[in-house]
PDB file of C-alpha atoms in Angstrom:
ATOM      1  CA  MET A  61     -27.116  49.010   0.373  1.00 59.00           C
ATOM      2  CA  ILE A  62     -26.385  47.947  -3.168  1.00 68.00           C
ATOM      3  CA  ASP A  63     -28.300  44.987  -4.530  1.00 63.00           C
ATOM      4  CA  THR A  64     -25.957  42.834  -6.589  1.00 67.00           C
ATOM      5  CA  GLY A  65     -28.626  40.336  -7.512  1.00 60.00           C
ATOM      6  CA  PRO A  66     -28.869  36.678  -6.650  1.00 64.00           C
ATOM      7  CA  ALA A  67     -25.778  34.710  -5.703  1.00 62.00           C
ATOM      8  CA  PRO A  68     -24.220  32.861  -8.644  1.00 62.00           C
ATOM      9  CA  VAL A  69     -25.225  29.229  -8.903  1.00 61.00           C
ATOM     10  CA  ALA A  70     -22.485  26.712  -9.566  1.00 66.00           C
ATOM     11  CA  THR A  71     -23.034  24.803 -12.765  1.00 77.00           C
ATOM     12  CA  PRO A  72     -22.796  21.006 -12.787  1.00 76.00           C
ATOM     13  CA  ALA A  73     -19.426  21.269 -14.547  1.00 75.00           C
ATOM     14  CA  VAL A  74     -18.055  23.549 -11.817  1.00 72.00           C
ATOM     15  CA  ARG A  75     -19.357  21.240  -9.089  1.00 76.00           C
ATOM     16  CA  GLU A  76     -17.818  18.218 -10.841  1.00 80.00           C
ATOM     17  CA  ALA A  77     -14.443  19.980 -11.213  1.00 78.00           C
ATOM     18  CA  HIS A  78     -14.521  20.902  -7.527  1.00 79.00           C
ATOM     19  CA  GLY A  79     -15.415  17.296  -6.614  1.00 82.00           C
ATOM     20  CA  ALA A  80     -12.569  15.965  -8.766  1.00 86.00           C
ATOM     21  CA  ARG A  81     -10.080  18.307  -7.054  1.00 90.00           C
ATOM     22  CA  LEU A  82     -11.371  17.234  -3.658  1.00 92.00           C
ATOM     23  CA  ARG A  83     -11.066  13.534  -4.565  1.00 93.00           C
ATOM     24  CA  ARG A  84      -7.506  14.061  -5.892  1.00 94.00           C
ATOM     25  CA  TRP A  85      -6.569  15.871  -2.686  1.00 95.00           C
ATOM     26  CA  ALA A  86      -8.067  13.070  -0.549  1.00 96.00           C
ATOM     27  CA  TRP A  87      -6.256  10.327  -2.521  1.00 96.00           C
ATOM     28  CA  THR A  88      -2.978  12.269  -2.290  1.00 96.00           C
ATOM     29  CA  ALA A  89      -3.406  12.794   1.463  1.00 96.00           C
ATOM     30  CA  ALA A  90      -4.189   9.090   1.943  1.00 97.00           C
ATOM     31  CA  GLY A  91      -1.123   8.175  -0.130  1.00 96.00           C
ATOM     32  CA  MET A  92       1.108  10.443   1.931  1.00 97.00           C
ATOM     33  CA  LEU A  93      -0.255   8.878   5.131  1.00 97.00           C
ATOM     34  CA  MET A  94       0.518   5.412   3.731  1.00 96.00           C
ATOM     35  CA  VAL A  95       4.084   6.512   2.836  1.00 95.00           C
ATOM     36  CA  ALA A  96       4.550   7.846   6.379  1.00 95.00           C
ATOM     37  CA  LEU A  97       3.301   4.558   7.859  1.00 94.00           C
ATOM     38  CA  GLY A  98       5.597   2.659   5.471  1.00 91.00           C
ATOM     39  CA  ILE A  99       8.596   4.698   6.630  1.00 91.00           C
ATOM     40  CA  ILE A 100       7.693   4.006  10.251  1.00 92.00           C
ATOM     41  CA  GLY A 101       7.336   0.334   9.358  1.00 85.00           C
ATOM     42  CA  ALA A 102      10.819   0.335   7.820  1.00 84.00           C
ATOM     43  CA  MET A 103      12.190   1.355  11.220  1.00 87.00           C
ATOM     44  CA  LEU A 104      10.040  -0.846  13.474  1.00 80.00           C
ATOM     45  CA  PRO A 105      10.261  -4.628  13.195  1.00 70.00           C
ATOM     46  CA  VAL A 106       6.655  -5.129  14.338  1.00 70.00           C
ATOM     47  CA  MET A 107       5.085  -2.971  11.642  1.00 77.00           C
ATOM     48  CA  PRO A 108       4.984  -3.779   7.920  1.00 80.00           C
ATOM     49  CA  THR A 109       6.442  -1.537   5.236  1.00 85.00           C
ATOM     50  CA  THR A 110       5.529  -2.967   1.867  1.00 84.00           C
ATOM     51  CA  ILE A 111       1.764  -3.138   2.281  1.00 87.00           C
ATOM     52  CA  PHE A 112       1.640   0.553   3.174  1.00 92.00           C
ATOM     53  CA  LEU A 113       3.741   1.425   0.131  1.00 93.00           C
ATOM     54  CA  ILE A 114       1.495  -0.721  -2.089  1.00 93.00           C
ATOM     55  CA  LEU A 115      -1.505   1.168  -0.703  1.00 94.00           C
ATOM     56  CA  ALA A 116       0.308   4.485  -1.261  1.00 96.00           C
ATOM     57  CA  LEU A 117       0.968   3.465  -4.864  1.00 95.00           C
ATOM     58  CA  ALA A 118      -2.729   2.681  -5.346  1.00 95.00           C
ATOM     59  CA  CYS A 119      -3.683   6.084  -3.904  1.00 96.00           C
ATOM     60  CA  PHE A 120      -1.150   7.982  -6.008  1.00 96.00           C
ATOM     61  CA  SER A 121      -2.252   6.171  -9.171  1.00 95.00           C
ATOM     62  CA  ARG A 122      -5.672   7.811  -8.673  1.00 94.00           C
ATOM     63  CA  ALA A 123      -4.371  11.254  -7.800  1.00 93.00           C
ATOM     64  CA  SER A 124      -0.819  12.132  -8.754  1.00 93.00           C
ATOM     65  CA  PRO A 125       1.165  10.685 -11.666  1.00 94.00           C
ATOM     66  CA  ARG A 126       4.215  12.556 -10.340  1.00 96.00           C
ATOM     67  CA  LEU A 127       4.080  10.871  -6.896  1.00 95.00           C
ATOM     68  CA  GLU A 128       3.224   7.519  -8.479  1.00 96.00           C
ATOM     69  CA  HIS A 129       6.326   7.818 -10.693  1.00 96.00           C
ATOM     70  CA  TRP A 130       8.441   8.841  -7.683  1.00 96.00           C
ATOM     71  CA  LEU A 131       7.358   5.770  -5.739  1.00 95.00           C
ATOM     72  CA  LEU A 132       7.773   3.369  -8.686  1.00 95.00           C
ATOM     73  CA  HIS A 133      11.304   4.655  -9.331  1.00 96.00           C
ATOM     74  CA  HIS A 134      12.411   5.036  -5.709  1.00 94.00           C
ATOM     75  CA  PRO A 135      15.942   3.583  -5.342  1.00 93.00           C
ATOM     76  CA  ARG A 136      14.994   1.311  -2.418  1.00 89.00           C
ATOM     77  CA  PHE A 137      11.286   0.562  -2.817  1.00 90.00           C
ATOM     78  CA  GLY A 138      10.696   1.015  -6.556  1.00 92.00           C
ATOM     79  CA  HIS A 139      11.709  -2.444  -7.758  1.00 92.00           C
ATOM     80  CA  PRO A 140       9.538  -4.411  -5.296  1.00 91.00           C
ATOM     81  CA  LEU A 141       6.584  -2.133  -6.053  1.00 93.00           C
ATOM     82  CA  ARG A 142       7.018  -2.604  -9.812  1.00 94.00           C
ATOM     83  CA  GLN A 143       7.255  -6.378  -9.291  1.00 93.00           C
ATOM     84  CA  TRP A 144       4.011  -6.293  -7.320  1.00 91.00           C
ATOM     85  CA  ARG A 145       2.202  -4.115  -9.854  1.00 92.00           C
ATOM     86  CA  GLU A 146       3.349  -6.065 -12.906  1.00 92.00           C
ATOM     87  CA  HIS A 147       3.342  -9.654 -11.594  1.00 92.00           C
ATOM     88  CA  ARG A 148       1.741  -9.601  -8.112  1.00 91.00           C
ATOM     89  CA  ALA A 149       5.121 -10.991  -7.033  1.00 92.00           C
ATOM     90  CA  VAL A 150       7.040 -10.764  -3.754  1.00 91.00           C
ATOM     91  CA  SER A 151      10.746 -11.589  -3.671  1.00 89.00           C
ATOM     92  CA  ARG A 152      12.049 -14.451  -1.552  1.00 91.00           C
ATOM     93  CA  ARG A 153      13.847 -11.914   0.646  1.00 88.00           C
ATOM     94  CA  GLY A 154      10.632  -9.906   1.017  1.00 86.00           C
ATOM     95  CA  LYS A 155       8.736 -13.015   2.051  1.00 90.00           C
ATOM     96  CA  ALA A 156      11.423 -13.935   4.569  1.00 90.00           C
ATOM     97  CA  MET A 157      11.451 -10.414   6.027  1.00 85.00           C
ATOM     98  CA  ALA A 158       7.654 -10.344   6.282  1.00 86.00           C
ATOM     99  CA  CYS A 159       7.514 -13.756   7.978  1.00 89.00           C
ATOM    100  CA  THR A 160      10.279 -12.775  10.399  1.00 88.00           C
ATOM    101  CA  GLY A 161       8.619  -9.453  11.228  1.00 84.00           C
ATOM    102  CA  MET A 162       5.265 -11.134  11.784  1.00 88.00           C
ATOM    103  CA  ALA A 163       6.850 -13.733  14.068  1.00 91.00           C
ATOM    104  CA  ILE A 164       8.684 -11.078  16.089  1.00 88.00           C
ATOM    105  CA  GLY A 165       5.501  -9.029  16.398  1.00 87.00           C
ATOM    106  CA  PHE A 166       3.466 -12.068  17.465  1.00 92.00           C
ATOM    107  CA  VAL A 167       6.009 -13.063  20.134  1.00 93.00           C
ATOM    108  CA  ALA A 168       6.221  -9.460  21.393  1.00 91.00           C
ATOM    109  CA  MET A 169       2.428  -9.314  21.614  1.00 92.00           C
ATOM    110  CA  CYS A 170       2.295 -12.607  23.534  1.00 95.00           C
ATOM    111  CA  LEU A 171       4.901 -11.322  26.010  1.00 95.00           C
ATOM    112  CA  GLY A 172       2.423  -8.583  26.914  1.00 94.00           C
ATOM    113  CA  HIS A 173      -0.030 -11.250  28.166  1.00 94.00           C
ATOM    114  CA  PRO A 174      -3.096 -10.212  26.140  1.00 95.00           C
ATOM    115  CA  PRO A 175      -6.403 -12.090  26.490  1.00 96.00           C
ATOM    116  CA  TRP A 176      -6.463 -15.531  24.840  1.00 96.00           C
ATOM    117  CA  TRP A 177      -8.922 -14.376  22.192  1.00 97.00           C
ATOM    118  CA  VAL A 178      -6.552 -11.613  21.055  1.00 95.00           C
ATOM    119  CA  ILE A 179      -3.768 -14.155  20.617  1.00 95.00           C
ATOM    120  CA  ALA A 180      -6.128 -16.456  18.692  1.00 97.00           C
ATOM    121  CA  LEU A 181      -7.469 -13.656  16.478  1.00 96.00           C
ATOM    122  CA  VAL A 182      -4.046 -12.212  15.654  1.00 94.00           C
ATOM    123  CA  GLY A 183      -2.672 -15.719  15.097  1.00 95.00           C
ATOM    124  CA  ALA A 184      -5.495 -16.570  12.680  1.00 96.00           C
ATOM    125  CA  ILE A 185      -5.016 -13.321  10.762  1.00 93.00           C
ATOM    126  CA  GLU A 186      -1.264 -13.846  10.556  1.00 92.00           C
ATOM    127  CA  ILE A 187      -1.709 -17.413   9.306  1.00 95.00           C
ATOM    128  CA  ALA A 188      -4.099 -16.182   6.601  1.00 95.00           C
ATOM    129  CA  VAL A 189      -1.644 -13.451   5.570  1.00 91.00           C
ATOM    130  CA  LEU A 190       1.246 -15.942   5.538  1.00 92.00           C
ATOM    131  CA  ILE A 191      -0.694 -18.360   3.332  1.00 95.00           C
ATOM    132  CA  TYR A 192      -1.508 -15.544   0.900  1.00 93.00           C
ATOM    133  CA  LEU A 193       2.042 -14.174   0.954  1.00 92.00           C
ATOM    134  CA  LEU A 194       3.783 -17.506   0.483  1.00 94.00           C
ATOM    135  CA  ARG A 195       1.534 -18.347  -2.476  1.00 95.00           C
ATOM    136  CA  ARG A 196       2.642 -15.209  -4.373  1.00 93.00           C
ATOM    137  CA  PRO A 197       5.199 -15.746  -7.150  1.00 93.00           C
ATOM    138  CA  GLU A 198       8.736 -14.586  -6.481  1.00 91.00           C
ATOM    139  CA  GLY A 199       9.065 -12.712  -9.741  1.00 76.00           C
ATOM    140  CA  PRO A 200       8.202 -12.948 -13.406  1.00 70.00           C
ATOM    141  CA  ALA A 201       8.207 -16.438 -14.842  1.00 59.00           C
ATOM    142  CA  PRO A 202      11.585 -17.153 -16.413  1.00 54.00           C
ATOM    143  CA  ASN A 203      11.616 -17.117 -20.184  1.00 54.00           C
ATOM    144  CA  ASN A 204      13.226 -20.374 -21.283  1.00 51.00           C
ATOM    145  CA  GLY A 205      13.321 -19.362 -24.924  1.00 48.00           C
ATOM    146  CA  THR A 206       9.999 -20.879 -25.897  1.00 47.00           C
ATOM    147  CA  PRO A 207       7.548 -18.574 -27.581  1.00 48.00           C
ATOM    148  CA  THR A 208       4.313 -17.792 -25.794  1.00 47.00           C
ATOM    149  CA  ASN A 209       0.949 -17.703 -27.533  1.00 45.00           C
TER     150      ASN A 209
END
């Protein structure tokens, strides 16, 4: 048997680089999962789309500039995501679609005859989400020609 000496010890820099790669991989995987859920939500009226894409954008911003750019410049979802990132704004159409989807989902849930506490809990959560959503601006404030300080 040949003795090759002790096993090499990873330096702190090597461990940190490995940890950074692992974190980037985890953020990218989470972002891809959020995109998949967003795509499913685009097809099902009872599941949201935008929130999953906003979460995907947050994940990609920590892991992959290429995927972040792809999402921000997507022909269908890019504009609403840029509006959210820049102004925390949701378009009037987006608000209407979200409210309609939530109402359809709530009615569908109630038709399944869940326990009263499930109806109350989901109703309370949906009311809180609706209040938050409806208080968001609908876009950047219009510039009426007056200079800003």
